[in-house]
Amino acid sequence: MSEPFIEVRGLRKFFNVGNNRILKAVHDISFTIAKGETLGLVGESGCGKSTAGRTMIRLYEPTAGSVTLDGVDVTKLSKSKLKAYRRKMQMIFQDPYASLNPRLTVLDIIGEALDIHGLAGSRAERKRRVEQLLEMVGLNAEHASRFPHEFSGGQRQRIGITRALAVEPEFIVCDEPISALDVSIQAQIINLLIDLQKKMGFTYLFVAHDLSMVKYMSDRVAVMYLGKIVELASSENLYAHPQHPYTQALLSAIPVPDPDLEAQKERIVLSGDLPSPVNPPSGCPFRTRCHAATERCAQETPEFREVRPNHWASCHYA
Ligand SMILES: Nc1ncnc2c1ncn2[C@@H]1O[C@H](COP(=O)(O)OP(=O)(O)OP(=O)(O)O)[C@@H](O)[C@H]1O
Ligand SMILES: [Mg+2]
């Protein structure tokens, strides 16, 4: 088999939150992503999805571990080399309102990205390139002279996508790119991302809460809980044969369109809140909310192991 395009090994991001307390936002995660693949990353609010995405492209400095992109260990690049390498790794943010500078026109928001990497050339060329990019995402040339507040949420997200595209990246972290948008707009943005991936061969890490959207988008899905990946499988297998009780609970919360099936379905309710990542439970991090937890789960941390072919889970009883 060829080398994976992206390889994450033992990646850790801890935050020092004062009084000698360490918040373990990302705690030794490992996975690979193939070229052109979409890996979905799901889990409850605060489980570490955004931190994982940001650390992978070194918007945060990792506490430990490595991230190899196309054979280069991104975590070892010097600051100056990293700047050039950033072009390959971009991010689309959750909030299209907050992530665009309100004082700049669209031309300058996207032009700035081109400038940073010396991709702009003359002013006329820069403008032409921005207009071309806007058309690729379903906006048009006239939009270049406008400011972010003149656009709808969906259009703003298209601008955010354009800014990421502009530098011709290879890997894009899509951090809940549709969760701030109207439901009616969400599918359009998803389809745009899928289209662009087909045309440009992008590799995506697609972060989301909503498991149903992730299934539609992703080749494989990783489920995260309290800074760790607890299950990883192809979308199909994850949905058909969830192995970890946490994944089972998340899946049971998705409504089924058929009312008879929906009525029969067993819903697993998660009791209690997400424990603090400053003070995680001993043994299995999920055991305090798991309906099947035993004494062993408090004593022994389950290994992340291949429980079925290409299907990984960290549960003693998977
Ligand atoms: N800069 C930071 N300093 C300290 N703690 C942080 C920082 N960024 C994130 N955290 C903490 O790390 C944990 C993971 O946060 P993160 O934003 O990665 O979660 P998430 O899964 O993306 O959540 P959401 O679904 O709400 O976006 C949380 O406990 C959060 O409070
Ligand atoms: Mg987040």
CSV table of C-alpha atoms and ligand atoms in Angstrom, one decimal:
chain,number,residue,atom,x,y,z
A,1,MET,CA,0.0,0.0,0.0
A,2,SER,CA,1.2,3.6,-0.7
A,3,GLU,CA,2.0,5.9,2.1
A,4,PRO,CA,-1.0,7.7,3.6
A,5,PHE,CA,-1.3,11.3,2.5
A,6,ILE,CA,-1.9,12.5,6.0
A,7,GLU,CA,-0.7,10.6,9.0
A,8,VAL,CA,-1.4,11.8,12.6
A,9,ARG,CA,0.5,10.0,15.3
A,10,GLY,CA,0.0,10.4,19.0
A,11,LEU,CA,-1.1,14.0,18.6
A,12,ARG,CA,-1.6,15.9,21.8
A,13,LYS,CA,-2.8,19.4,22.6
A,14,PHE,CA,-2.8,20.3,26.3
A,15,PHE,CA,-3.7,23.8,27.5
A,16,ASN,CA,-2.3,25.2,30.7
A,17,VAL,CA,-5.4,26.7,32.4
A,18,GLY,CA,-3.7,28.0,35.5
A,19,ASN,CA,-3.1,26.8,39.1
A,20,ASN,CA,-1.1,23.9,37.7
A,21,ARG,CA,-4.2,22.6,35.9
A,22,ILE,CA,-3.8,21.0,32.5
A,23,LEU,CA,-6.7,20.7,30.1
A,24,LYS,CA,-6.2,17.7,27.9
A,25,ALA,CA,-8.1,19.0,24.8
A,26,VAL,CA,-6.6,16.4,22.4
A,27,HIS,CA,-5.1,13.4,24.0
A,28,ASP,CA,-3.0,11.1,21.8
A,29,ILE,CA,-5.0,10.8,18.7
A,30,SER,CA,-3.8,8.7,15.7
A,31,PHE,CA,-5.2,8.2,12.2
A,32,THR,CA,-4.5,8.5,8.5
A,33,ILE,CA,-6.3,10.2,5.7
A,34,ALA,CA,-5.8,9.1,2.0
A,35,LYS,CA,-5.4,11.7,-0.8
A,36,GLY,CA,-8.8,12.9,-1.9
A,37,GLU,CA,-10.5,11.3,1.1
A,38,THR,CA,-12.9,12.9,3.5
A,39,LEU,CA,-12.5,11.9,7.1
A,40,GLY,CA,-15.5,13.0,9.3
A,41,LEU,CA,-14.8,14.0,12.9
A,42,VAL,CA,-17.8,14.0,15.2
A,43,GLY,CA,-18.5,14.3,18.9
A,44,GLU,CA,-20.2,16.5,21.5
A,45,SER,CA,-19.3,20.2,22.1
A,46,GLY,CA,-16.0,20.5,23.9
A,47,CYS,CA,-14.6,17.0,23.0
A,48,GLY,CA,-11.7,18.6,21.1
A,49,LYS,CA,-12.7,18.5,17.4
A,50,SER,CA,-11.7,22.1,16.6
A,51,THR,CA,-8.5,21.8,18.6
A,52,ALA,CA,-7.6,18.6,16.8
A,53,GLY,CA,-8.2,20.3,13.4
A,54,ARG,CA,-6.3,23.4,14.3
A,55,THR,CA,-3.4,21.5,15.8
A,56,MET,CA,-3.1,19.3,12.7
A,57,ILE,CA,-2.5,22.4,10.5
A,58,ARG,CA,-0.4,24.0,13.2
A,59,LEU,CA,-2.7,26.9,14.0
A,60,TYR,CA,-1.9,25.6,17.5
A,61,GLU,CA,1.5,24.2,18.4
A,62,PRO,CA,1.1,20.5,19.4
A,63,THR,CA,2.1,19.4,22.9
A,64,ALA,CA,3.3,16.1,21.5
A,65,GLY,CA,3.0,13.8,18.5
A,66,SER,CA,3.4,14.3,14.7
A,67,VAL,CA,1.4,15.2,11.7
A,68,THR,CA,2.9,14.1,8.4
A,69,LEU,CA,1.4,15.7,5.2
A,70,ASP,CA,2.7,14.2,1.9
A,71,GLY,CA,5.8,12.9,3.6
A,72,VAL,CA,6.7,16.1,5.5
A,73,ASP,CA,6.3,16.3,9.3
A,74,VAL,CA,4.5,19.5,9.7
A,75,THR,CA,5.2,19.6,13.5
A,76,LYS,CA,8.9,19.9,12.8
A,77,LEU,CA,8.9,22.7,10.3
A,78,SER,CA,10.6,25.9,11.3
A,79,LYS,CA,8.4,29.0,11.5
A,80,SER,CA,9.7,30.3,8.1
A,81,LYS,CA,9.2,27.0,6.3
A,82,LEU,CA,5.7,26.6,8.0
A,83,LYS,CA,4.6,29.9,6.4
A,84,ALA,CA,5.2,28.6,2.9
A,85,TYR,CA,3.7,25.2,3.8
A,86,ARG,CA,0.5,26.8,5.1
A,87,ARG,CA,-0.6,27.1,1.5
A,88,LYS,CA,-1.1,23.4,1.4
A,89,MET,CA,-3.3,23.3,4.6
A,90,GLN,CA,-6.3,25.6,4.9
A,91,MET,CA,-9.3,25.9,7.2
A,92,ILE,CA,-12.9,26.8,6.6
A,93,PHE,CA,-14.5,28.1,9.8
A,94,GLN,CA,-17.8,27.5,11.5
A,95,ASP,CA,-18.8,31.1,11.7
A,96,PRO,CA,-18.7,33.0,8.4
A,97,TYR,CA,-19.6,36.2,10.2
A,98,ALA,CA,-16.7,36.2,12.6
A,99,SER,CA,-14.0,34.9,10.2
A,100,LEU,CA,-14.2,37.6,7.6
A,101,ASN,CA,-12.7,41.1,8.2
A,102,PRO,CA,-15.6,43.5,8.0
A,103,ARG,CA,-13.5,46.4,6.9
A,104,LEU,CA,-12.1,44.7,3.8
A,105,THR,CA,-13.9,44.2,0.4
A,106,VAL,CA,-14.2,40.6,-0.9
A,107,LEU,CA,-11.5,41.5,-3.4
A,108,ASP,CA,-9.1,42.3,-0.5
A,109,ILE,CA,-10.1,39.4,1.7
A,110,ILE,CA,-9.3,36.9,-1.0
A,111,GLY,CA,-6.5,39.1,-2.5
A,112,GLU,CA,-4.8,39.1,0.9
A,113,ALA,CA,-4.6,35.3,0.8
A,114,LEU,CA,-3.0,35.5,-2.6
A,115,ASP,CA,-0.6,38.2,-1.5
A,116,ILE,CA,0.7,36.2,1.4
A,117,HIS,CA,1.8,33.4,-0.9
A,118,GLY,CA,3.0,35.6,-3.7
A,119,LEU,CA,0.3,34.3,-6.0
A,120,ALA,CA,-1.2,37.6,-7.1
A,121,GLY,CA,1.0,39.2,-9.7
A,122,SER,CA,-0.2,42.6,-11.0
A,123,ARG,CA,-3.2,44.3,-9.6
A,124,ALA,CA,-5.2,43.5,-12.7
A,125,GLU,CA,-4.2,39.8,-12.5
A,126,ARG,CA,-5.1,39.7,-8.8
A,127,LYS,CA,-8.5,41.1,-9.5
A,128,ARG,CA,-9.1,38.6,-12.4
A,129,ARG,CA,-8.0,35.7,-10.3
A,130,VAL,CA,-10.4,36.7,-7.4
A,131,GLU,CA,-13.2,37.1,-9.9
A,132,GLN,CA,-12.5,33.7,-11.3
A,133,LEU,CA,-12.5,32.1,-7.9
A,134,LEU,CA,-15.8,33.8,-6.9
A,135,GLU,CA,-17.3,32.2,-10.0
A,136,MET,CA,-16.1,28.8,-9.0
A,137,VAL,CA,-18.0,29.0,-5.8
A,138,GLY,CA,-21.3,30.3,-7.3
A,139,LEU,CA,-20.7,34.0,-6.7
A,140,ASN,CA,-19.9,36.5,-9.4
A,141,ALA,CA,-17.4,39.1,-10.4
A,142,GLU,CA,-19.5,42.1,-9.1
A,143,HIS,CA,-19.3,40.7,-5.6
A,144,ALA,CA,-15.6,41.5,-5.4
A,145,SER,CA,-16.2,45.2,-4.6
A,146,ARG,CA,-18.6,44.5,-1.7
A,147,PHE,CA,-18.1,44.1,2.0
A,148,PRO,CA,-19.0,41.0,4.1
A,149,HIS,CA,-22.1,42.6,5.7
A,150,GLU,CA,-23.7,42.9,2.3
A,151,PHE,CA,-24.0,39.1,2.0
A,152,SER,CA,-26.3,36.4,3.4
A,153,GLY,CA,-24.9,33.7,5.7
A,154,GLY,CA,-24.6,31.2,2.9
A,155,GLN,CA,-22.8,33.7,0.6
A,156,ARG,CA,-20.4,34.6,3.4
A,157,GLN,CA,-19.5,31.0,3.8
A,158,ARG,CA,-18.9,30.9,0.0
A,159,ILE,CA,-16.4,33.8,0.5
A,160,GLY,CA,-14.8,31.8,3.4
A,161,ILE,CA,-14.5,28.9,1.1
A,162,THR,CA,-13.0,31.0,-1.7
A,163,ARG,CA,-10.4,32.4,0.6
A,164,ALA,CA,-9.3,28.8,1.5
A,165,LEU,CA,-9.3,27.8,-2.2
A,166,ALA,CA,-7.4,30.8,-3.4
A,167,VAL,CA,-4.0,29.4,-2.3
A,168,GLU,CA,-4.6,26.1,-4.0
A,169,PRO,CA,-4.5,23.9,-0.9
A,170,GLU,CA,-4.3,20.2,-0.7
A,171,PHE,CA,-5.8,19.6,2.7
A,172,ILE,CA,-8.7,21.5,4.1
A,173,VAL,CA,-10.1,21.4,7.7
A,174,CYS,CA,-13.8,22.1,7.4
A,175,ASP,CA,-14.7,23.0,11.0
A,176,GLU,CA,-18.5,22.8,11.1
A,177,PRO,CA,-18.8,24.9,8.0
A,178,ILE,CA,-22.6,24.7,7.9
A,179,SER,CA,-23.8,24.7,11.5
A,180,ALA,CA,-24.3,28.5,11.6
A,181,LEU,CA,-26.4,28.4,8.4
A,182,ASP,CA,-30.1,28.1,7.6
A,183,VAL,CA,-31.1,24.5,7.0
A,184,SER,CA,-32.2,25.4,3.5
A,185,ILE,CA,-28.7,26.7,2.7
A,186,GLN,CA,-26.7,23.8,4.3
A,187,ALA,CA,-27.1,21.3,1.5
A,188,GLN,CA,-25.9,23.9,-1.1
A,189,ILE,CA,-22.7,24.5,0.8
A,190,ILE,CA,-22.2,20.8,1.3
A,191,ASN,CA,-22.7,20.1,-2.4
A,192,LEU,CA,-20.3,22.9,-3.2
A,193,LEU,CA,-17.6,21.4,-1.0
A,194,ILE,CA,-18.2,18.0,-2.6
A,195,ASP,CA,-18.0,19.5,-6.1
A,196,LEU,CA,-14.8,21.3,-5.4
A,197,GLN,CA,-13.3,18.2,-4.0
A,198,LYS,CA,-14.1,16.3,-7.2
A,199,LYS,CA,-12.6,19.0,-9.3
A,200,MET,CA,-9.5,19.8,-7.3
A,201,GLY,CA,-8.8,16.6,-5.5
A,202,PHE,CA,-8.9,18.1,-2.0
A,203,THR,CA,-8.5,16.0,1.1
A,204,TYR,CA,-10.9,17.0,3.9
A,205,LEU,CA,-11.2,16.7,7.6
A,206,PHE,CA,-14.9,17.4,8.1
A,207,VAL,CA,-15.8,18.4,11.6
A,208,ALA,CA,-19.4,18.2,12.7
A,209,HIS,CA,-21.9,17.5,15.5
A,210,ASP,CA,-24.5,16.1,13.2
A,211,LEU,CA,-23.8,12.5,12.4
A,212,SER,CA,-26.3,12.4,9.5
A,213,MET,CA,-24.4,15.1,7.6
A,214,VAL,CA,-21.1,13.5,8.3
A,215,LYS,CA,-22.3,10.2,6.8
A,216,TYR,CA,-23.3,12.0,3.6
A,217,MET,CA,-19.9,13.7,3.3
A,218,SER,CA,-17.4,11.3,4.6
A,219,ASP,CA,-15.6,8.1,3.4
A,220,ARG,CA,-14.6,7.3,7.0
A,221,VAL,CA,-15.7,8.7,10.3
A,222,ALA,CA,-13.8,9.2,13.6
A,223,VAL,CA,-15.8,9.6,16.8
A,224,MET,CA,-14.2,11.7,19.5
A,225,TYR,CA,-14.9,11.8,23.2
A,226,LEU,CA,-13.0,13.8,25.8
A,227,GLY,CA,-9.9,14.4,23.6
A,228,LYS,CA,-9.7,10.8,22.3
A,229,ILE,CA,-10.9,9.0,19.3
A,230,VAL,CA,-13.1,6.2,20.5
A,231,GLU,CA,-14.1,4.7,17.2
A,232,LEU,CA,-13.0,4.9,13.6
A,233,ALA,CA,-14.5,3.1,10.6
A,234,SER,CA,-15.9,3.6,7.1
A,235,SER,CA,-19.1,5.6,7.2
A,236,GLU,CA,-21.0,2.5,6.2
A,237,ASN,CA,-19.6,0.3,8.9
A,238,LEU,CA,-19.8,2.9,11.6
A,239,TYR,CA,-23.5,3.4,10.9
A,240,ALA,CA,-24.4,-0.3,10.3
A,241,HIS,CA,-22.2,-1.8,13.1
A,242,PRO,CA,-21.3,0.8,15.7
A,243,GLN,CA,-19.0,-0.9,18.2
A,244,HIS,CA,-18.5,1.7,20.9
A,245,PRO,CA,-21.4,2.5,23.3
A,246,TYR,CA,-20.8,6.2,22.7
A,247,THR,CA,-21.2,5.9,19.0
A,248,GLN,CA,-24.3,3.8,19.6
A,249,ALA,CA,-25.8,6.5,21.7
A,250,LEU,CA,-25.0,9.2,19.2
A,251,LEU,CA,-26.6,7.2,16.4
A,252,SER,CA,-29.7,6.4,18.4
A,253,ALA,CA,-30.3,10.1,18.7
A,254,ILE,CA,-30.7,10.5,14.9
A,255,PRO,CA,-34.3,10.5,13.9
A,256,VAL,CA,-35.3,7.9,11.3
A,257,PRO,CA,-37.7,9.2,8.5
A,258,ASP,CA,-40.0,6.1,8.8
A,259,PRO,CA,-42.5,6.8,11.7
A,260,ASP,CA,-43.0,3.1,12.5
A,261,LEU,CA,-39.2,2.4,12.7
A,262,GLU,CA,-38.8,5.6,14.6
A,263,ALA,CA,-41.4,4.4,17.2
A,264,GLN,CA,-39.7,1.1,17.6
A,265,LYS,CA,-36.2,2.4,17.8
A,266,GLU,CA,-34.4,2.1,21.0
A,267,ARG,CA,-33.0,5.4,22.1
A,268,ILE,CA,-29.9,5.3,24.3
A,269,VAL,CA,-29.9,8.4,26.5
A,270,LEU,CA,-26.6,9.7,27.7
A,271,SER,CA,-26.8,10.4,31.4
A,272,GLY,CA,-24.8,13.2,32.9
A,273,ASP,CA,-22.5,15.8,31.4
A,274,LEU,CA,-19.3,15.6,29.6
A,275,PRO,CA,-16.6,15.2,32.3
A,276,SER,CA,-14.0,17.9,32.5
A,277,PRO,CA,-11.0,17.4,30.3
A,278,VAL,CA,-8.9,18.8,33.2
A,279,ASN,CA,-10.0,15.9,35.4
A,280,PRO,CA,-10.9,13.0,33.1
A,281,PRO,CA,-12.2,9.7,34.7
A,282,SER,CA,-9.8,6.9,35.4
A,283,GLY,CA,-9.8,4.0,33.0
A,284,CYS,CA,-12.2,4.4,30.1
A,285,PRO,CA,-13.0,8.1,29.7
A,286,PHE,CA,-16.6,7.3,28.7
A,287,ARG,CA,-17.4,5.0,31.6
A,288,THR,CA,-19.1,7.6,33.8
A,289,ARG,CA,-21.8,7.9,31.1
A,290,CYS,CA,-21.8,4.4,29.8
A,291,HIS,CA,-24.8,2.1,30.4
A,292,ALA,CA,-22.6,-1.0,30.1
A,293,ALA,CA,-19.7,0.1,32.3
A,294,THR,CA,-18.2,-2.4,34.7
A,295,GLU,CA,-15.5,-2.3,37.4
A,296,ARG,CA,-12.9,-3.2,34.8
A,297,CYS,CA,-13.7,0.1,32.9
A,298,ALA,CA,-12.7,2.1,35.9
A,299,GLN,CA,-9.4,0.2,36.4
A,300,GLU,CA,-8.1,-0.3,32.8
A,301,THR,CA,-7.9,2.1,29.9
A,302,PRO,CA,-9.2,0.3,26.9
A,303,GLU,CA,-6.8,0.0,24.0
A,304,PHE,CA,-7.8,1.4,20.6
A,305,ARG,CA,-7.9,-1.8,18.6
A,306,GLU,CA,-9.1,-3.2,15.4
A,307,VAL,CA,-12.3,-5.0,16.4
A,308,ARG,CA,-13.4,-5.8,12.8
A,309,PRO,CA,-11.4,-5.4,9.6
A,310,ASN,CA,-10.5,-1.6,9.2
A,311,HIS,CA,-12.8,-0.9,12.1
A,312,TRP,CA,-11.2,0.5,15.3
A,313,ALA,CA,-12.8,1.0,18.7
A,314,SER,CA,-11.6,1.6,22.3
A,315,CYS,CA,-14.0,-0.4,24.4
A,316,HIS,CA,-13.2,-3.6,26.5
A,317,TYR,CA,-16.5,-5.1,25.3
A,318,ALA,CA,-16.5,-4.1,21.6
B,1,LIG,N1,-7.2,28.2,23.6
B,1,LIG,C1,-7.7,27.4,24.6
B,1,LIG,N2,-7.3,27.5,25.9
B,1,LIG,C2,-7.8,26.7,26.8
B,1,LIG,N3,-8.7,25.8,26.6
B,1,LIG,C3,-9.2,25.6,25.4
B,1,LIG,C4,-8.7,26.4,24.3
B,1,LIG,N4,-9.3,26.0,23.2
B,1,LIG,C5,-10.1,25.0,23.5
B,1,LIG,N5,-10.0,24.8,24.8
B,1,LIG,C6,-10.8,23.7,25.6
B,1,LIG,O1,-10.4,22.5,24.9
B,1,LIG,C7,-11.6,21.6,24.9
B,1,LIG,C8,-11.9,21.3,23.5
B,1,LIG,O2,-12.4,22.4,22.8
B,1,LIG,P1,-12.7,22.4,21.3
B,1,LIG,O3,-13.1,23.8,20.9
B,1,LIG,O4,-11.6,21.8,20.5
B,1,LIG,O5,-14.0,21.5,21.2
B,1,LIG,P2,-15.0,21.1,20.0
B,1,LIG,O6,-15.2,19.7,20.0
B,1,LIG,O7,-14.5,21.8,18.8
B,1,LIG,O8,-16.4,21.8,20.5
B,1,LIG,P3,-17.5,22.5,19.7
B,1,LIG,O9,-18.3,21.4,19.1
B,1,LIG,O10,-18.3,23.3,20.7
B,1,LIG,O11,-16.9,23.4,18.6
B,1,LIG,C9,-12.7,22.4,25.6
B,1,LIG,O12,-12.7,22.0,27.0
B,1,LIG,C10,-12.3,23.8,25.5
B,1,LIG,O13,-12.8,24.6,26.6
B,2,MG,MG,-15.4,23.3,17.5
